[in-house]
Each structure stands twice: as C-alpha cells, then as structure tokens.
mmCIF file of C-alpha atoms in Angstrom:
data_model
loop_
_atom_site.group_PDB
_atom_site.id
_atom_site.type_symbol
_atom_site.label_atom_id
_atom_site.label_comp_id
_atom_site.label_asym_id
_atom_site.label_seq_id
_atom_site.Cartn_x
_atom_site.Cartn_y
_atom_site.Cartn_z
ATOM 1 C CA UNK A 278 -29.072 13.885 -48.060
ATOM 2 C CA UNK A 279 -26.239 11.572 -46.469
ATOM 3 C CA UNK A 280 -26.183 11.785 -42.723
ATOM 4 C CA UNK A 281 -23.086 12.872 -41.339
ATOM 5 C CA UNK A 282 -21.386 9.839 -39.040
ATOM 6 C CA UNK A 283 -20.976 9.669 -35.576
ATOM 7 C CA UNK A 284 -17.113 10.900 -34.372
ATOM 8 C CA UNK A 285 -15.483 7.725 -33.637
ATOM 9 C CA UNK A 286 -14.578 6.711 -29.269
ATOM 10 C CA UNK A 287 -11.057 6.715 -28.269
ATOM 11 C CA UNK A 288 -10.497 4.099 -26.779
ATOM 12 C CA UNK A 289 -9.241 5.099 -22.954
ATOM 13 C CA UNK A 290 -5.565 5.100 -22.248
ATOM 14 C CA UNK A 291 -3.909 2.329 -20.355
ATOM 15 C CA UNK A 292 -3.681 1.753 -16.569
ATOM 16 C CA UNK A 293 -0.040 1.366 -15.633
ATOM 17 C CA UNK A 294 0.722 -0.753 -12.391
ATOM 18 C CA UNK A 295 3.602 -1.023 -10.997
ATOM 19 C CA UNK A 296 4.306 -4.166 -9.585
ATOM 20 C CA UNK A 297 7.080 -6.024 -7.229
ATOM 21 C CA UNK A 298 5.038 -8.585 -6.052
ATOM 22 C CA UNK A 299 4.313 -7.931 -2.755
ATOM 23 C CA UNK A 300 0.971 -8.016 -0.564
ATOM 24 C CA UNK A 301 1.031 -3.408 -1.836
ATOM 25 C CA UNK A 302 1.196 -4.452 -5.413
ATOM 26 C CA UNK A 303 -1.095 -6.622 -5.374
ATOM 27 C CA UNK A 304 -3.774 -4.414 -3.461
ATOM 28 C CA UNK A 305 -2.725 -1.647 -6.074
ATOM 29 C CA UNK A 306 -3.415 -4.452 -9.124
ATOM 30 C CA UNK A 307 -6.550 -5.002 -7.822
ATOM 31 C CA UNK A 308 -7.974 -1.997 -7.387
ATOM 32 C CA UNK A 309 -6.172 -0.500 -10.756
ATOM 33 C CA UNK A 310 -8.384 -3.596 -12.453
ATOM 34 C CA UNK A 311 -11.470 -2.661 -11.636
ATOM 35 C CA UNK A 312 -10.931 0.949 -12.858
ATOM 36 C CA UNK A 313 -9.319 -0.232 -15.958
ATOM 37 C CA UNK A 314 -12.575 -2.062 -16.454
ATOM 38 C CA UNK A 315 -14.961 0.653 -15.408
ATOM 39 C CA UNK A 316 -12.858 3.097 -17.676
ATOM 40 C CA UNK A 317 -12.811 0.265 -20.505
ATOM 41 C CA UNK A 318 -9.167 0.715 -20.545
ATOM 42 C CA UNK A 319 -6.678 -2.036 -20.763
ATOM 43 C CA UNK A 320 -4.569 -2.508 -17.398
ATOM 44 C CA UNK A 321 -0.924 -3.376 -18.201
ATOM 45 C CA UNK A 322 1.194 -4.331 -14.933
ATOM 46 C CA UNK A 323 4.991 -3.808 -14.913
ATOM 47 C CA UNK A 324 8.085 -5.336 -13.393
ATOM 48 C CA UNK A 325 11.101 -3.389 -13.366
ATOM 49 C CA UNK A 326 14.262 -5.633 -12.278
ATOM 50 C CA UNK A 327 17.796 -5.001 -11.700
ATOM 51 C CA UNK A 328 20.078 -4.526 -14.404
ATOM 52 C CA UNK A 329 23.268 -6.995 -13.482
ATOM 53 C CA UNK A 330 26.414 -5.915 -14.402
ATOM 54 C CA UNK A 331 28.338 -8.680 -16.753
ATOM 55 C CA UNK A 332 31.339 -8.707 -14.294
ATOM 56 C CA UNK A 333 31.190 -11.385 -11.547
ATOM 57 C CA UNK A 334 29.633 -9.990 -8.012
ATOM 58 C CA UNK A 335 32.263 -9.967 -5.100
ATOM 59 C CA UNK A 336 30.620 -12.461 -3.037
ATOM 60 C CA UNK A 337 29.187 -15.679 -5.185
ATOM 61 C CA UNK A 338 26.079 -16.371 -3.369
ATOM 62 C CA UNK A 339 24.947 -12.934 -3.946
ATOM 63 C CA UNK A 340 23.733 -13.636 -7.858
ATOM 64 C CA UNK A 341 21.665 -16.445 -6.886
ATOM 65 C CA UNK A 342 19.699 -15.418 -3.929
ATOM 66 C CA UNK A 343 18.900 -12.456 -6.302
ATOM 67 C CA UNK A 344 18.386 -14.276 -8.940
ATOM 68 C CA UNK A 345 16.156 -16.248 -7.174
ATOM 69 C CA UNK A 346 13.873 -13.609 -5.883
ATOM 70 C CA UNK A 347 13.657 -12.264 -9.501
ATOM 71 C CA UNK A 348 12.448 -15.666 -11.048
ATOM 72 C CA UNK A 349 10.081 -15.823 -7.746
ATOM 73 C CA UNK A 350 8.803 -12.317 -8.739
ATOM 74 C CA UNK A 351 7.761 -12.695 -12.503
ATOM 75 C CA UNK A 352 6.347 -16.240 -11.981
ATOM 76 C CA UNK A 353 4.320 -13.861 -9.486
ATOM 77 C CA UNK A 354 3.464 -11.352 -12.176
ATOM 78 C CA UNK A 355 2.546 -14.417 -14.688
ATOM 79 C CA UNK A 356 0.081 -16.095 -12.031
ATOM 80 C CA UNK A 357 -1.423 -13.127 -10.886
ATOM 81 C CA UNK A 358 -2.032 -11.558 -14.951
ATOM 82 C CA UNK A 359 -3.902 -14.884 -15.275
ATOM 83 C CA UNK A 360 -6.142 -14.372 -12.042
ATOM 84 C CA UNK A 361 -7.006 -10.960 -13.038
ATOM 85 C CA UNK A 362 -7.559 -11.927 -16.403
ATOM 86 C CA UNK A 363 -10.402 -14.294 -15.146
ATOM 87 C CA UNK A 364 -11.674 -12.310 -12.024
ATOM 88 C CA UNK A 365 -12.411 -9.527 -14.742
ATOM 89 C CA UNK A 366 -14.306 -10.853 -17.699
ATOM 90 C CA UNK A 367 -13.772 -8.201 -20.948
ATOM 91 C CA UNK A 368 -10.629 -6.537 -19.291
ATOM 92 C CA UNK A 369 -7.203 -6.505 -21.619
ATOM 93 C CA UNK A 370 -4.162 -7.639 -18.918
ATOM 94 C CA UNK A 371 -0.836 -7.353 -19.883
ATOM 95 C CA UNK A 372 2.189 -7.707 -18.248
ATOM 96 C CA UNK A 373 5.550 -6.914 -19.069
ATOM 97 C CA UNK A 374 9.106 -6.552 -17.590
ATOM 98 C CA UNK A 375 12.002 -3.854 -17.590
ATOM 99 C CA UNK A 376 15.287 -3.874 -15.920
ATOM 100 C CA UNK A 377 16.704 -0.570 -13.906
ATOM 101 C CA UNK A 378 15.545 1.596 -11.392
ATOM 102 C CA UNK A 379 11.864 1.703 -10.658
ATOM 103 C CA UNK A 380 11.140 4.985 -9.931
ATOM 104 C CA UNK A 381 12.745 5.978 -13.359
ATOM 105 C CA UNK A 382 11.489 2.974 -15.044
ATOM 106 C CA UNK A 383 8.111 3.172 -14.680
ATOM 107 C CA UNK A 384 7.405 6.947 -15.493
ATOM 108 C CA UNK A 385 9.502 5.969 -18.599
ATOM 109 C CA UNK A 386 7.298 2.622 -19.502
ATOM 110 C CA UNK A 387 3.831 4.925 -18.731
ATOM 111 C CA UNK A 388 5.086 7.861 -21.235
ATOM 112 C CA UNK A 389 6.065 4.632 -24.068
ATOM 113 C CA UNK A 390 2.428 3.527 -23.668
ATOM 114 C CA UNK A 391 1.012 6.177 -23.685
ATOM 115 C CA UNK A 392 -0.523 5.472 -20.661
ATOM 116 C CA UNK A 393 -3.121 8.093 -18.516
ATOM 117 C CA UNK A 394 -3.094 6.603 -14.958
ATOM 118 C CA UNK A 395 0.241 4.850 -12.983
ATOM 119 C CA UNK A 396 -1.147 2.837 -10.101
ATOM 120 C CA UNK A 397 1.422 1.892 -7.135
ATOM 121 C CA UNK A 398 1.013 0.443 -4.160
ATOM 122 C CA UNK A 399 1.793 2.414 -0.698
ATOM 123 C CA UNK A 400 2.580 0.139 2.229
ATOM 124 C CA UNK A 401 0.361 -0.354 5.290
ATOM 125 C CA UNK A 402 1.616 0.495 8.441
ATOM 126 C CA UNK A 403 4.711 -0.236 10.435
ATOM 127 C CA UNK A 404 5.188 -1.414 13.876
ATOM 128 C CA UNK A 405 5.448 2.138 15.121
ATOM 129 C CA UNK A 406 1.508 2.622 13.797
ATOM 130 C CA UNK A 407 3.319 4.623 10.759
ATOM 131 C CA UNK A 408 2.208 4.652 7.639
ATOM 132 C CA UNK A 409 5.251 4.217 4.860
ATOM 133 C CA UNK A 410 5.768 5.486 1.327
ATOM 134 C CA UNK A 411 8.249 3.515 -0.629
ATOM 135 C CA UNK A 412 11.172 5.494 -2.378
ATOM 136 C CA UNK A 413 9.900 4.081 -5.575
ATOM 137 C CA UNK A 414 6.064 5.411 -4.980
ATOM 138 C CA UNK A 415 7.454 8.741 -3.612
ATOM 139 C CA UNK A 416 9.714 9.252 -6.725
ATOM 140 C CA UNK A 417 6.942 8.198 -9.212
ATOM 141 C CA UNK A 418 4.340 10.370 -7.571
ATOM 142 C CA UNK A 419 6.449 13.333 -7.500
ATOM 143 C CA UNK A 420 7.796 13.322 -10.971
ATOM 144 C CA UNK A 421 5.109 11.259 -13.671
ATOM 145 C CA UNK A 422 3.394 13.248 -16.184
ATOM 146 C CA UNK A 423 0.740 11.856 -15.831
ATOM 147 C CA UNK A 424 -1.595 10.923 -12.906
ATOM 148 C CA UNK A 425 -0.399 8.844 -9.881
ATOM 149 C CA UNK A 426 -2.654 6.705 -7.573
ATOM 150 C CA UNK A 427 -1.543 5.734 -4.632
ATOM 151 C CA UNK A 428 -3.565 2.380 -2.999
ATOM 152 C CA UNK A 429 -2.727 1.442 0.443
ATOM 153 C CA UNK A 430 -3.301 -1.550 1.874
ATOM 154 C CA UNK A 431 -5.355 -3.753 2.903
ATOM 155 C CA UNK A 432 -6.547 -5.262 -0.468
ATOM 156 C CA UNK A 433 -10.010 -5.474 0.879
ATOM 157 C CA UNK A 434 -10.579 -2.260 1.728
ATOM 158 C CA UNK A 435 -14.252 -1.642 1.063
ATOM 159 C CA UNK A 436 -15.669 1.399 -0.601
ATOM 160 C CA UNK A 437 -17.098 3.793 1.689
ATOM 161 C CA UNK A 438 -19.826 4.945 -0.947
ATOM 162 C CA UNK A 439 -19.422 8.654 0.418
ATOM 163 C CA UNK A 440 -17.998 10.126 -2.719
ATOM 164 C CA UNK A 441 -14.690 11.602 -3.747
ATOM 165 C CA UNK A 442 -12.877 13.992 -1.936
ATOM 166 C CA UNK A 443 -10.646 16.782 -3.938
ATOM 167 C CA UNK A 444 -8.605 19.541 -2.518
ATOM 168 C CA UNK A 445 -8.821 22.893 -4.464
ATOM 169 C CA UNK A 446 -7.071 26.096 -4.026
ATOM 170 C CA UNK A 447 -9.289 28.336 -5.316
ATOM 171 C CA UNK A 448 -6.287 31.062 -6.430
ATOM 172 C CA UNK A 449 -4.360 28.230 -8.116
ATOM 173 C CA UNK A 450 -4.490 26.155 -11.036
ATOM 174 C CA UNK A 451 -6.622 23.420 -10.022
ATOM 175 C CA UNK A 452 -9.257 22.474 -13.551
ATOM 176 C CA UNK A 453 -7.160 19.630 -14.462
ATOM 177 C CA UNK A 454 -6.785 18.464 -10.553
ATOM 178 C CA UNK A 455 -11.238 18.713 -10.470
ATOM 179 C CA UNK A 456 -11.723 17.533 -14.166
ATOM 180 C CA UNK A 457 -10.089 14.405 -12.972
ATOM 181 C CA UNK A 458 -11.737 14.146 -9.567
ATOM 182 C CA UNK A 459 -15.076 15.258 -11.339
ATOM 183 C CA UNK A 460 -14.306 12.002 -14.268
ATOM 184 C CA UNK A 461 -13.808 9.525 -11.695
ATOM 185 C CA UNK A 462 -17.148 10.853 -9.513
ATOM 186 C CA UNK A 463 -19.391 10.559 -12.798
ATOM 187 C CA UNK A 464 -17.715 7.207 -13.568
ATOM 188 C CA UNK A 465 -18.500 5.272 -10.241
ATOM 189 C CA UNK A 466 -22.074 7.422 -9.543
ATOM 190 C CA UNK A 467 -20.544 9.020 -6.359
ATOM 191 C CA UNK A 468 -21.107 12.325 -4.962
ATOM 192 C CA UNK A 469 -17.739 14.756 -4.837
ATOM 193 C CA UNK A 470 -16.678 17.235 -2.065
ATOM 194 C CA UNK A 471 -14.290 19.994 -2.900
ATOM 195 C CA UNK A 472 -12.749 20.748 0.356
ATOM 196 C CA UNK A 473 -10.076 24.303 0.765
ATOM 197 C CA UNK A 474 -8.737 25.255 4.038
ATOM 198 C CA UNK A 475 -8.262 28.943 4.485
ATOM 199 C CA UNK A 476 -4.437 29.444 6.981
ATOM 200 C CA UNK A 477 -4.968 32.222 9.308
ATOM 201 C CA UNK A 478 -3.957 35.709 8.328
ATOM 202 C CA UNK A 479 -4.742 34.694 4.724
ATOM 203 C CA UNK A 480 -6.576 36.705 2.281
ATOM 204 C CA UNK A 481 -9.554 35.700 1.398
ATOM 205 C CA UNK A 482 -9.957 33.318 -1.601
ATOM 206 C CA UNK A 483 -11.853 33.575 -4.294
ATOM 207 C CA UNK A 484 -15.021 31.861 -3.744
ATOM 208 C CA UNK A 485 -14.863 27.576 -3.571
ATOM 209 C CA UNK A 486 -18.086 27.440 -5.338
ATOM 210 C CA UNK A 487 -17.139 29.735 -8.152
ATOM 211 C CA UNK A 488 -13.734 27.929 -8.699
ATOM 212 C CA UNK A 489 -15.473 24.232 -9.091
ATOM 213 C CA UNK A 490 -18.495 25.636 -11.001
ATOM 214 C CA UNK A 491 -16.562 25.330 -14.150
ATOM 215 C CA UNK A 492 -15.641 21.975 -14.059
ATOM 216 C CA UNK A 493 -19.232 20.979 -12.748
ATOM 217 C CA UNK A 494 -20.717 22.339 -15.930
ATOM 218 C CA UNK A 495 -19.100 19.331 -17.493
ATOM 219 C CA UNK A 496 -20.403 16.730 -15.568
ATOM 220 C CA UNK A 497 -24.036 18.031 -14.221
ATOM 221 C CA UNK A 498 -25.184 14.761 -12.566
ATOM 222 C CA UNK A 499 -22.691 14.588 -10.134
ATOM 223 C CA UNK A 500 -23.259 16.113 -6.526
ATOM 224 C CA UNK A 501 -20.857 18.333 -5.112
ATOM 225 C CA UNK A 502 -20.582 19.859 -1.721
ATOM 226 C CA UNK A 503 -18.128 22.893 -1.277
ATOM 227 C CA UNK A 504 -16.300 23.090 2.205
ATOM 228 C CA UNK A 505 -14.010 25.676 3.212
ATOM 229 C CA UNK A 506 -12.975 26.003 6.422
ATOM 230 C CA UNK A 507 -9.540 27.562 8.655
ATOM 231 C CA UNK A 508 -6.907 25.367 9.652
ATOM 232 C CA UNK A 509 -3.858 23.411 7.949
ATOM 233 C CA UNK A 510 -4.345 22.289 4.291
ATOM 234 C CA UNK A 511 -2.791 18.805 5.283
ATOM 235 C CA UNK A 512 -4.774 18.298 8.773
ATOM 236 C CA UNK A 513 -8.493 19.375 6.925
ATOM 237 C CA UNK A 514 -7.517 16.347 3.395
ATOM 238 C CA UNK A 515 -6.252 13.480 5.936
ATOM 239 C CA UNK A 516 -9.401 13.880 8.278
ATOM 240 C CA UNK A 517 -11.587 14.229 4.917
ATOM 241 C CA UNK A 518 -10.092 11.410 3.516
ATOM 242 C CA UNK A 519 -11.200 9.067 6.403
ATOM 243 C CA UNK A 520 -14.506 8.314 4.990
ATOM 244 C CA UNK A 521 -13.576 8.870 1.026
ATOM 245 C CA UNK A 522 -13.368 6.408 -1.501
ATOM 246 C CA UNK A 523 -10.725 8.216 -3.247
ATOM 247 C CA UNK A 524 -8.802 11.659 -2.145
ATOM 248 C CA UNK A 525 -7.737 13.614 -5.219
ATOM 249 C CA UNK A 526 -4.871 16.435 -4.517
ATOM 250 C CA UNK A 527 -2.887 18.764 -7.445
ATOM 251 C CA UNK A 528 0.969 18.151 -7.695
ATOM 252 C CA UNK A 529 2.822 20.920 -9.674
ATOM 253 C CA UNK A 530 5.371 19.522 -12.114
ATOM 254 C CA UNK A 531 9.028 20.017 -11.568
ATOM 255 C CA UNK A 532 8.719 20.698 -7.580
ATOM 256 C CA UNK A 533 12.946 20.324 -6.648
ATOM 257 C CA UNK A 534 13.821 17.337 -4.537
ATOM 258 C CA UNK A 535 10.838 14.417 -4.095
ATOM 259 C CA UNK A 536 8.623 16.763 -6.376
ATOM 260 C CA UNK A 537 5.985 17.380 -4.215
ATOM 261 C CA UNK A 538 4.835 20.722 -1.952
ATOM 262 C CA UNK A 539 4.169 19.832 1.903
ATOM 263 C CA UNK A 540 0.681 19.298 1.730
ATOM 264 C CA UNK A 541 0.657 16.768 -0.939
ATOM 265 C CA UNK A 542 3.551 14.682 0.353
ATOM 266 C CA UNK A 543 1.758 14.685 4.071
ATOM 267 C CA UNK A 544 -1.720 12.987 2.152
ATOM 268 C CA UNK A 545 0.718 10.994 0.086
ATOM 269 C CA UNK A 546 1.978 9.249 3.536
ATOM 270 C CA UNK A 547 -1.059 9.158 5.817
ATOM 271 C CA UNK A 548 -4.165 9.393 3.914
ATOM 272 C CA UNK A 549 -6.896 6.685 4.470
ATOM 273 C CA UNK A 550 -7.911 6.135 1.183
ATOM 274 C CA UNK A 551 -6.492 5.611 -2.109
ATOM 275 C CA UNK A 552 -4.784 9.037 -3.096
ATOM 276 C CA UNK A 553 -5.220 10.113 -6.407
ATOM 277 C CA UNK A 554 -1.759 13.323 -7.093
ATOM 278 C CA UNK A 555 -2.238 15.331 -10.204
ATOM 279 C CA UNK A 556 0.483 17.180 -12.180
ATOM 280 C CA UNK A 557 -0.703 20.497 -13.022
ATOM 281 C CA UNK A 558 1.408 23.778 -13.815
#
C-alpha cells in the first residue's frame, strides 16, 4: 500500500521594505530582515524615485542636485542589500527600484510580488519631543492590502521580551487582526496580551476571552493574557505598547481620507514599539 505524500510548504510571502535611505529606512530594513529570516521569507527592499518630466526644469541646477541625491540613494540601497545579505546568512535580499510617488508605488510593487508584509520606517522624534509619521508611511498604512509595519527609530532598539501586544474589539471583526498577532507570538516564543478598553456609557462587550479563544485554538503554546479595562482605546494601546515588542492594531479597508479610524492613526504616530496595522473588513 503506497503511502500518501506529505502536502508540499509554501514558501512564505515576501517582506516588502520601503526604502529612501535614510537613518528610518534603514532601522525598518533591519528589523524587516530578521523577520524575513525568522519567517524564511525573502526580504525585497524598494526605491521609488521621481519620475522627471522630458522637458527641461525652469531653473538648471535643479536636475542635478536631484539627480545627485538619487544616484546617492541607490548606491545606498546597493551597499546596504550587500550588508544585509552578509549580516543574515540563508536570507534572499533583493532590491529593486521604481519611479513615482511612494505612497502609491509601493502598495502597487507589494500587490506585483505578491508580497504579505510592507515594512516602513516611521521617524523618531522632532525637536518639539514629537513623534512624526511621514506622508508616505501614513498613506501606505492606511490604504495596503496587505499588512503594514511601522518601525521607529532608533535601529537598536532592543526587544523587550514581554510579548506582543494586540488591540481587539470584541464586537468587531478582529480574527485576521489576532491570527496575525497570534503568528508572530508563536514565531518569536513570546507571550501575547489582548488588551480592549471599554468608553464609558458603553454596552458591555462581549467577553475578551471568548473573542481571542478562537484564534488561540490555533496556536496553543502561546500565552495570552486578556485585559479589559475603561478609558480611551488610544490612551490604554500607547501605554501598553511601552514595554511591547510589537503592538498589533486592525485597520478597516477603504476608511475616506488617510484610511485610518482615530485610534489607529493615534498608535500609528506615538506608539513605542514597532506597530504592526491590519486591513480587515
């Protein structure tokens, strides 16, 4: 009797960076390498540049300078493909190049590879002690398909080791927001925390626990802790997020405007860790 053979692995889907360059990029590269590795997934970092028109520029030092920062940029992107190529022994690096607009670019260059993860960089914080969201990031992580890390700097920000954070709303549609918060967990061997804040005057939710229990069934070795407690939905994720090693929120698709509710575009600009936004709906 022939013994039926084992269903072949998929291989993971890419990691998409996005990637200008600068000091957020490359903290974004870095940190979308060593999940493309733990994933087995091939990381493949992207340059979008500006399309020139053919017709001469008004001013004649303006296509130099420009052009000169664009030639600085991809020998950047060459350099760097080469470092991460070494620092990550068995990882597939690509890079490639488009010209346009980023925020439409890239959500266009993840869909043509087919890619399951866009990684961008978020920048650190300004003068004022503000954190800042690039219109490129904000754009991306308001209208991919697909999910959208966002990595703030510094570069050498050190897991925490105290798990993964991921908001839930109990009455919404949150499985694919936990089966991706529950995926990453199991991968790195880190406990989760599914944290829903309850506004006053509310009615009362169905139950955290019962809400997560579904997607825990699927991955039984991880730890979870359910927290629900009163208060702004924003206010409870950023504190949360303080000590996390990655803070996982639901984005529904085709929001108007930036594409993203309140609560999700306040973690999006001040969370402490990496911020993981999930189309769902």
């Amino acid at each position: 009797m022939s013994v039926p053979s084992a269903l072949p692995v998929l291989p993971a889907l890419p990691v998409l960076v996005g990637f200008d360059g600068s000091p957020r990029s490359l903290a974004a590269a870095r940190w979308a390498a060593r999940e493309a590795l733990a994933a087995g997934a091939p990381l493949r970092l992207l340059h979008v540049g500006h399309a020139w028109p053919t017709v001469q520029p008004v001013s004649p030092e303006f296509q130099p300078v420009l052009g000169a920062n664009e030639s600085a940029a991809r020998t950047v992107l060459s350099a760097f493909t080469e470092e991460l190529r070494t620092a990550h022994q068995g990882l597939t690096v690509e890079a490639a190049t488009a010209e346009g607009g980023p925020g439409n670019e890239i959500p266009r260059a993840a869909a043509l590879a087919n890619a399951g993860l866009i990684v961008l960089g978020a920048s650190g914080e300004d003068r004022h002690a503000v954190p800042q969201l690039g219109s490129t990031a904000l754009h991306v992580a308001g209208r991919a398909e697909v999910p959208v890390v966002l990595v703030r700097e510094p570069a050498e920000r050190a897991p925490h080791g105290h798990g993964v954070v991921v908001g839930v709303d109990p009455a919404g549609d949150h499985a694919a927001v936990l089966d991706f918060a529950y995926a990453w967990a199991a991968r790195h061997a880190l406990p989760l925390r599914a944290v829903h804040a309850v506004r006053s005057g509310a009615a009362a939710p169905e139950p955290l626990e019962a809400a997560v229990a579904a997607a825990g069934a699927r991955h039984s070795r991880v730890a979870t802790t359910c927290v629900t407690r009163p208060g702004d939905p924003a206010e409870l994720l950023l504190a949360e997020s303080a000590e996390a090693d990655l803070l996982v929120v639901g984005r529904r698709h085709h929001r108007p405007l930036h594409g993203m509710g309140p609560t999700d575009h306040a973690v999006a600009h001040h969370a402490h860790s990496p911020v993981a936004l999930i189309p769902h709906g």
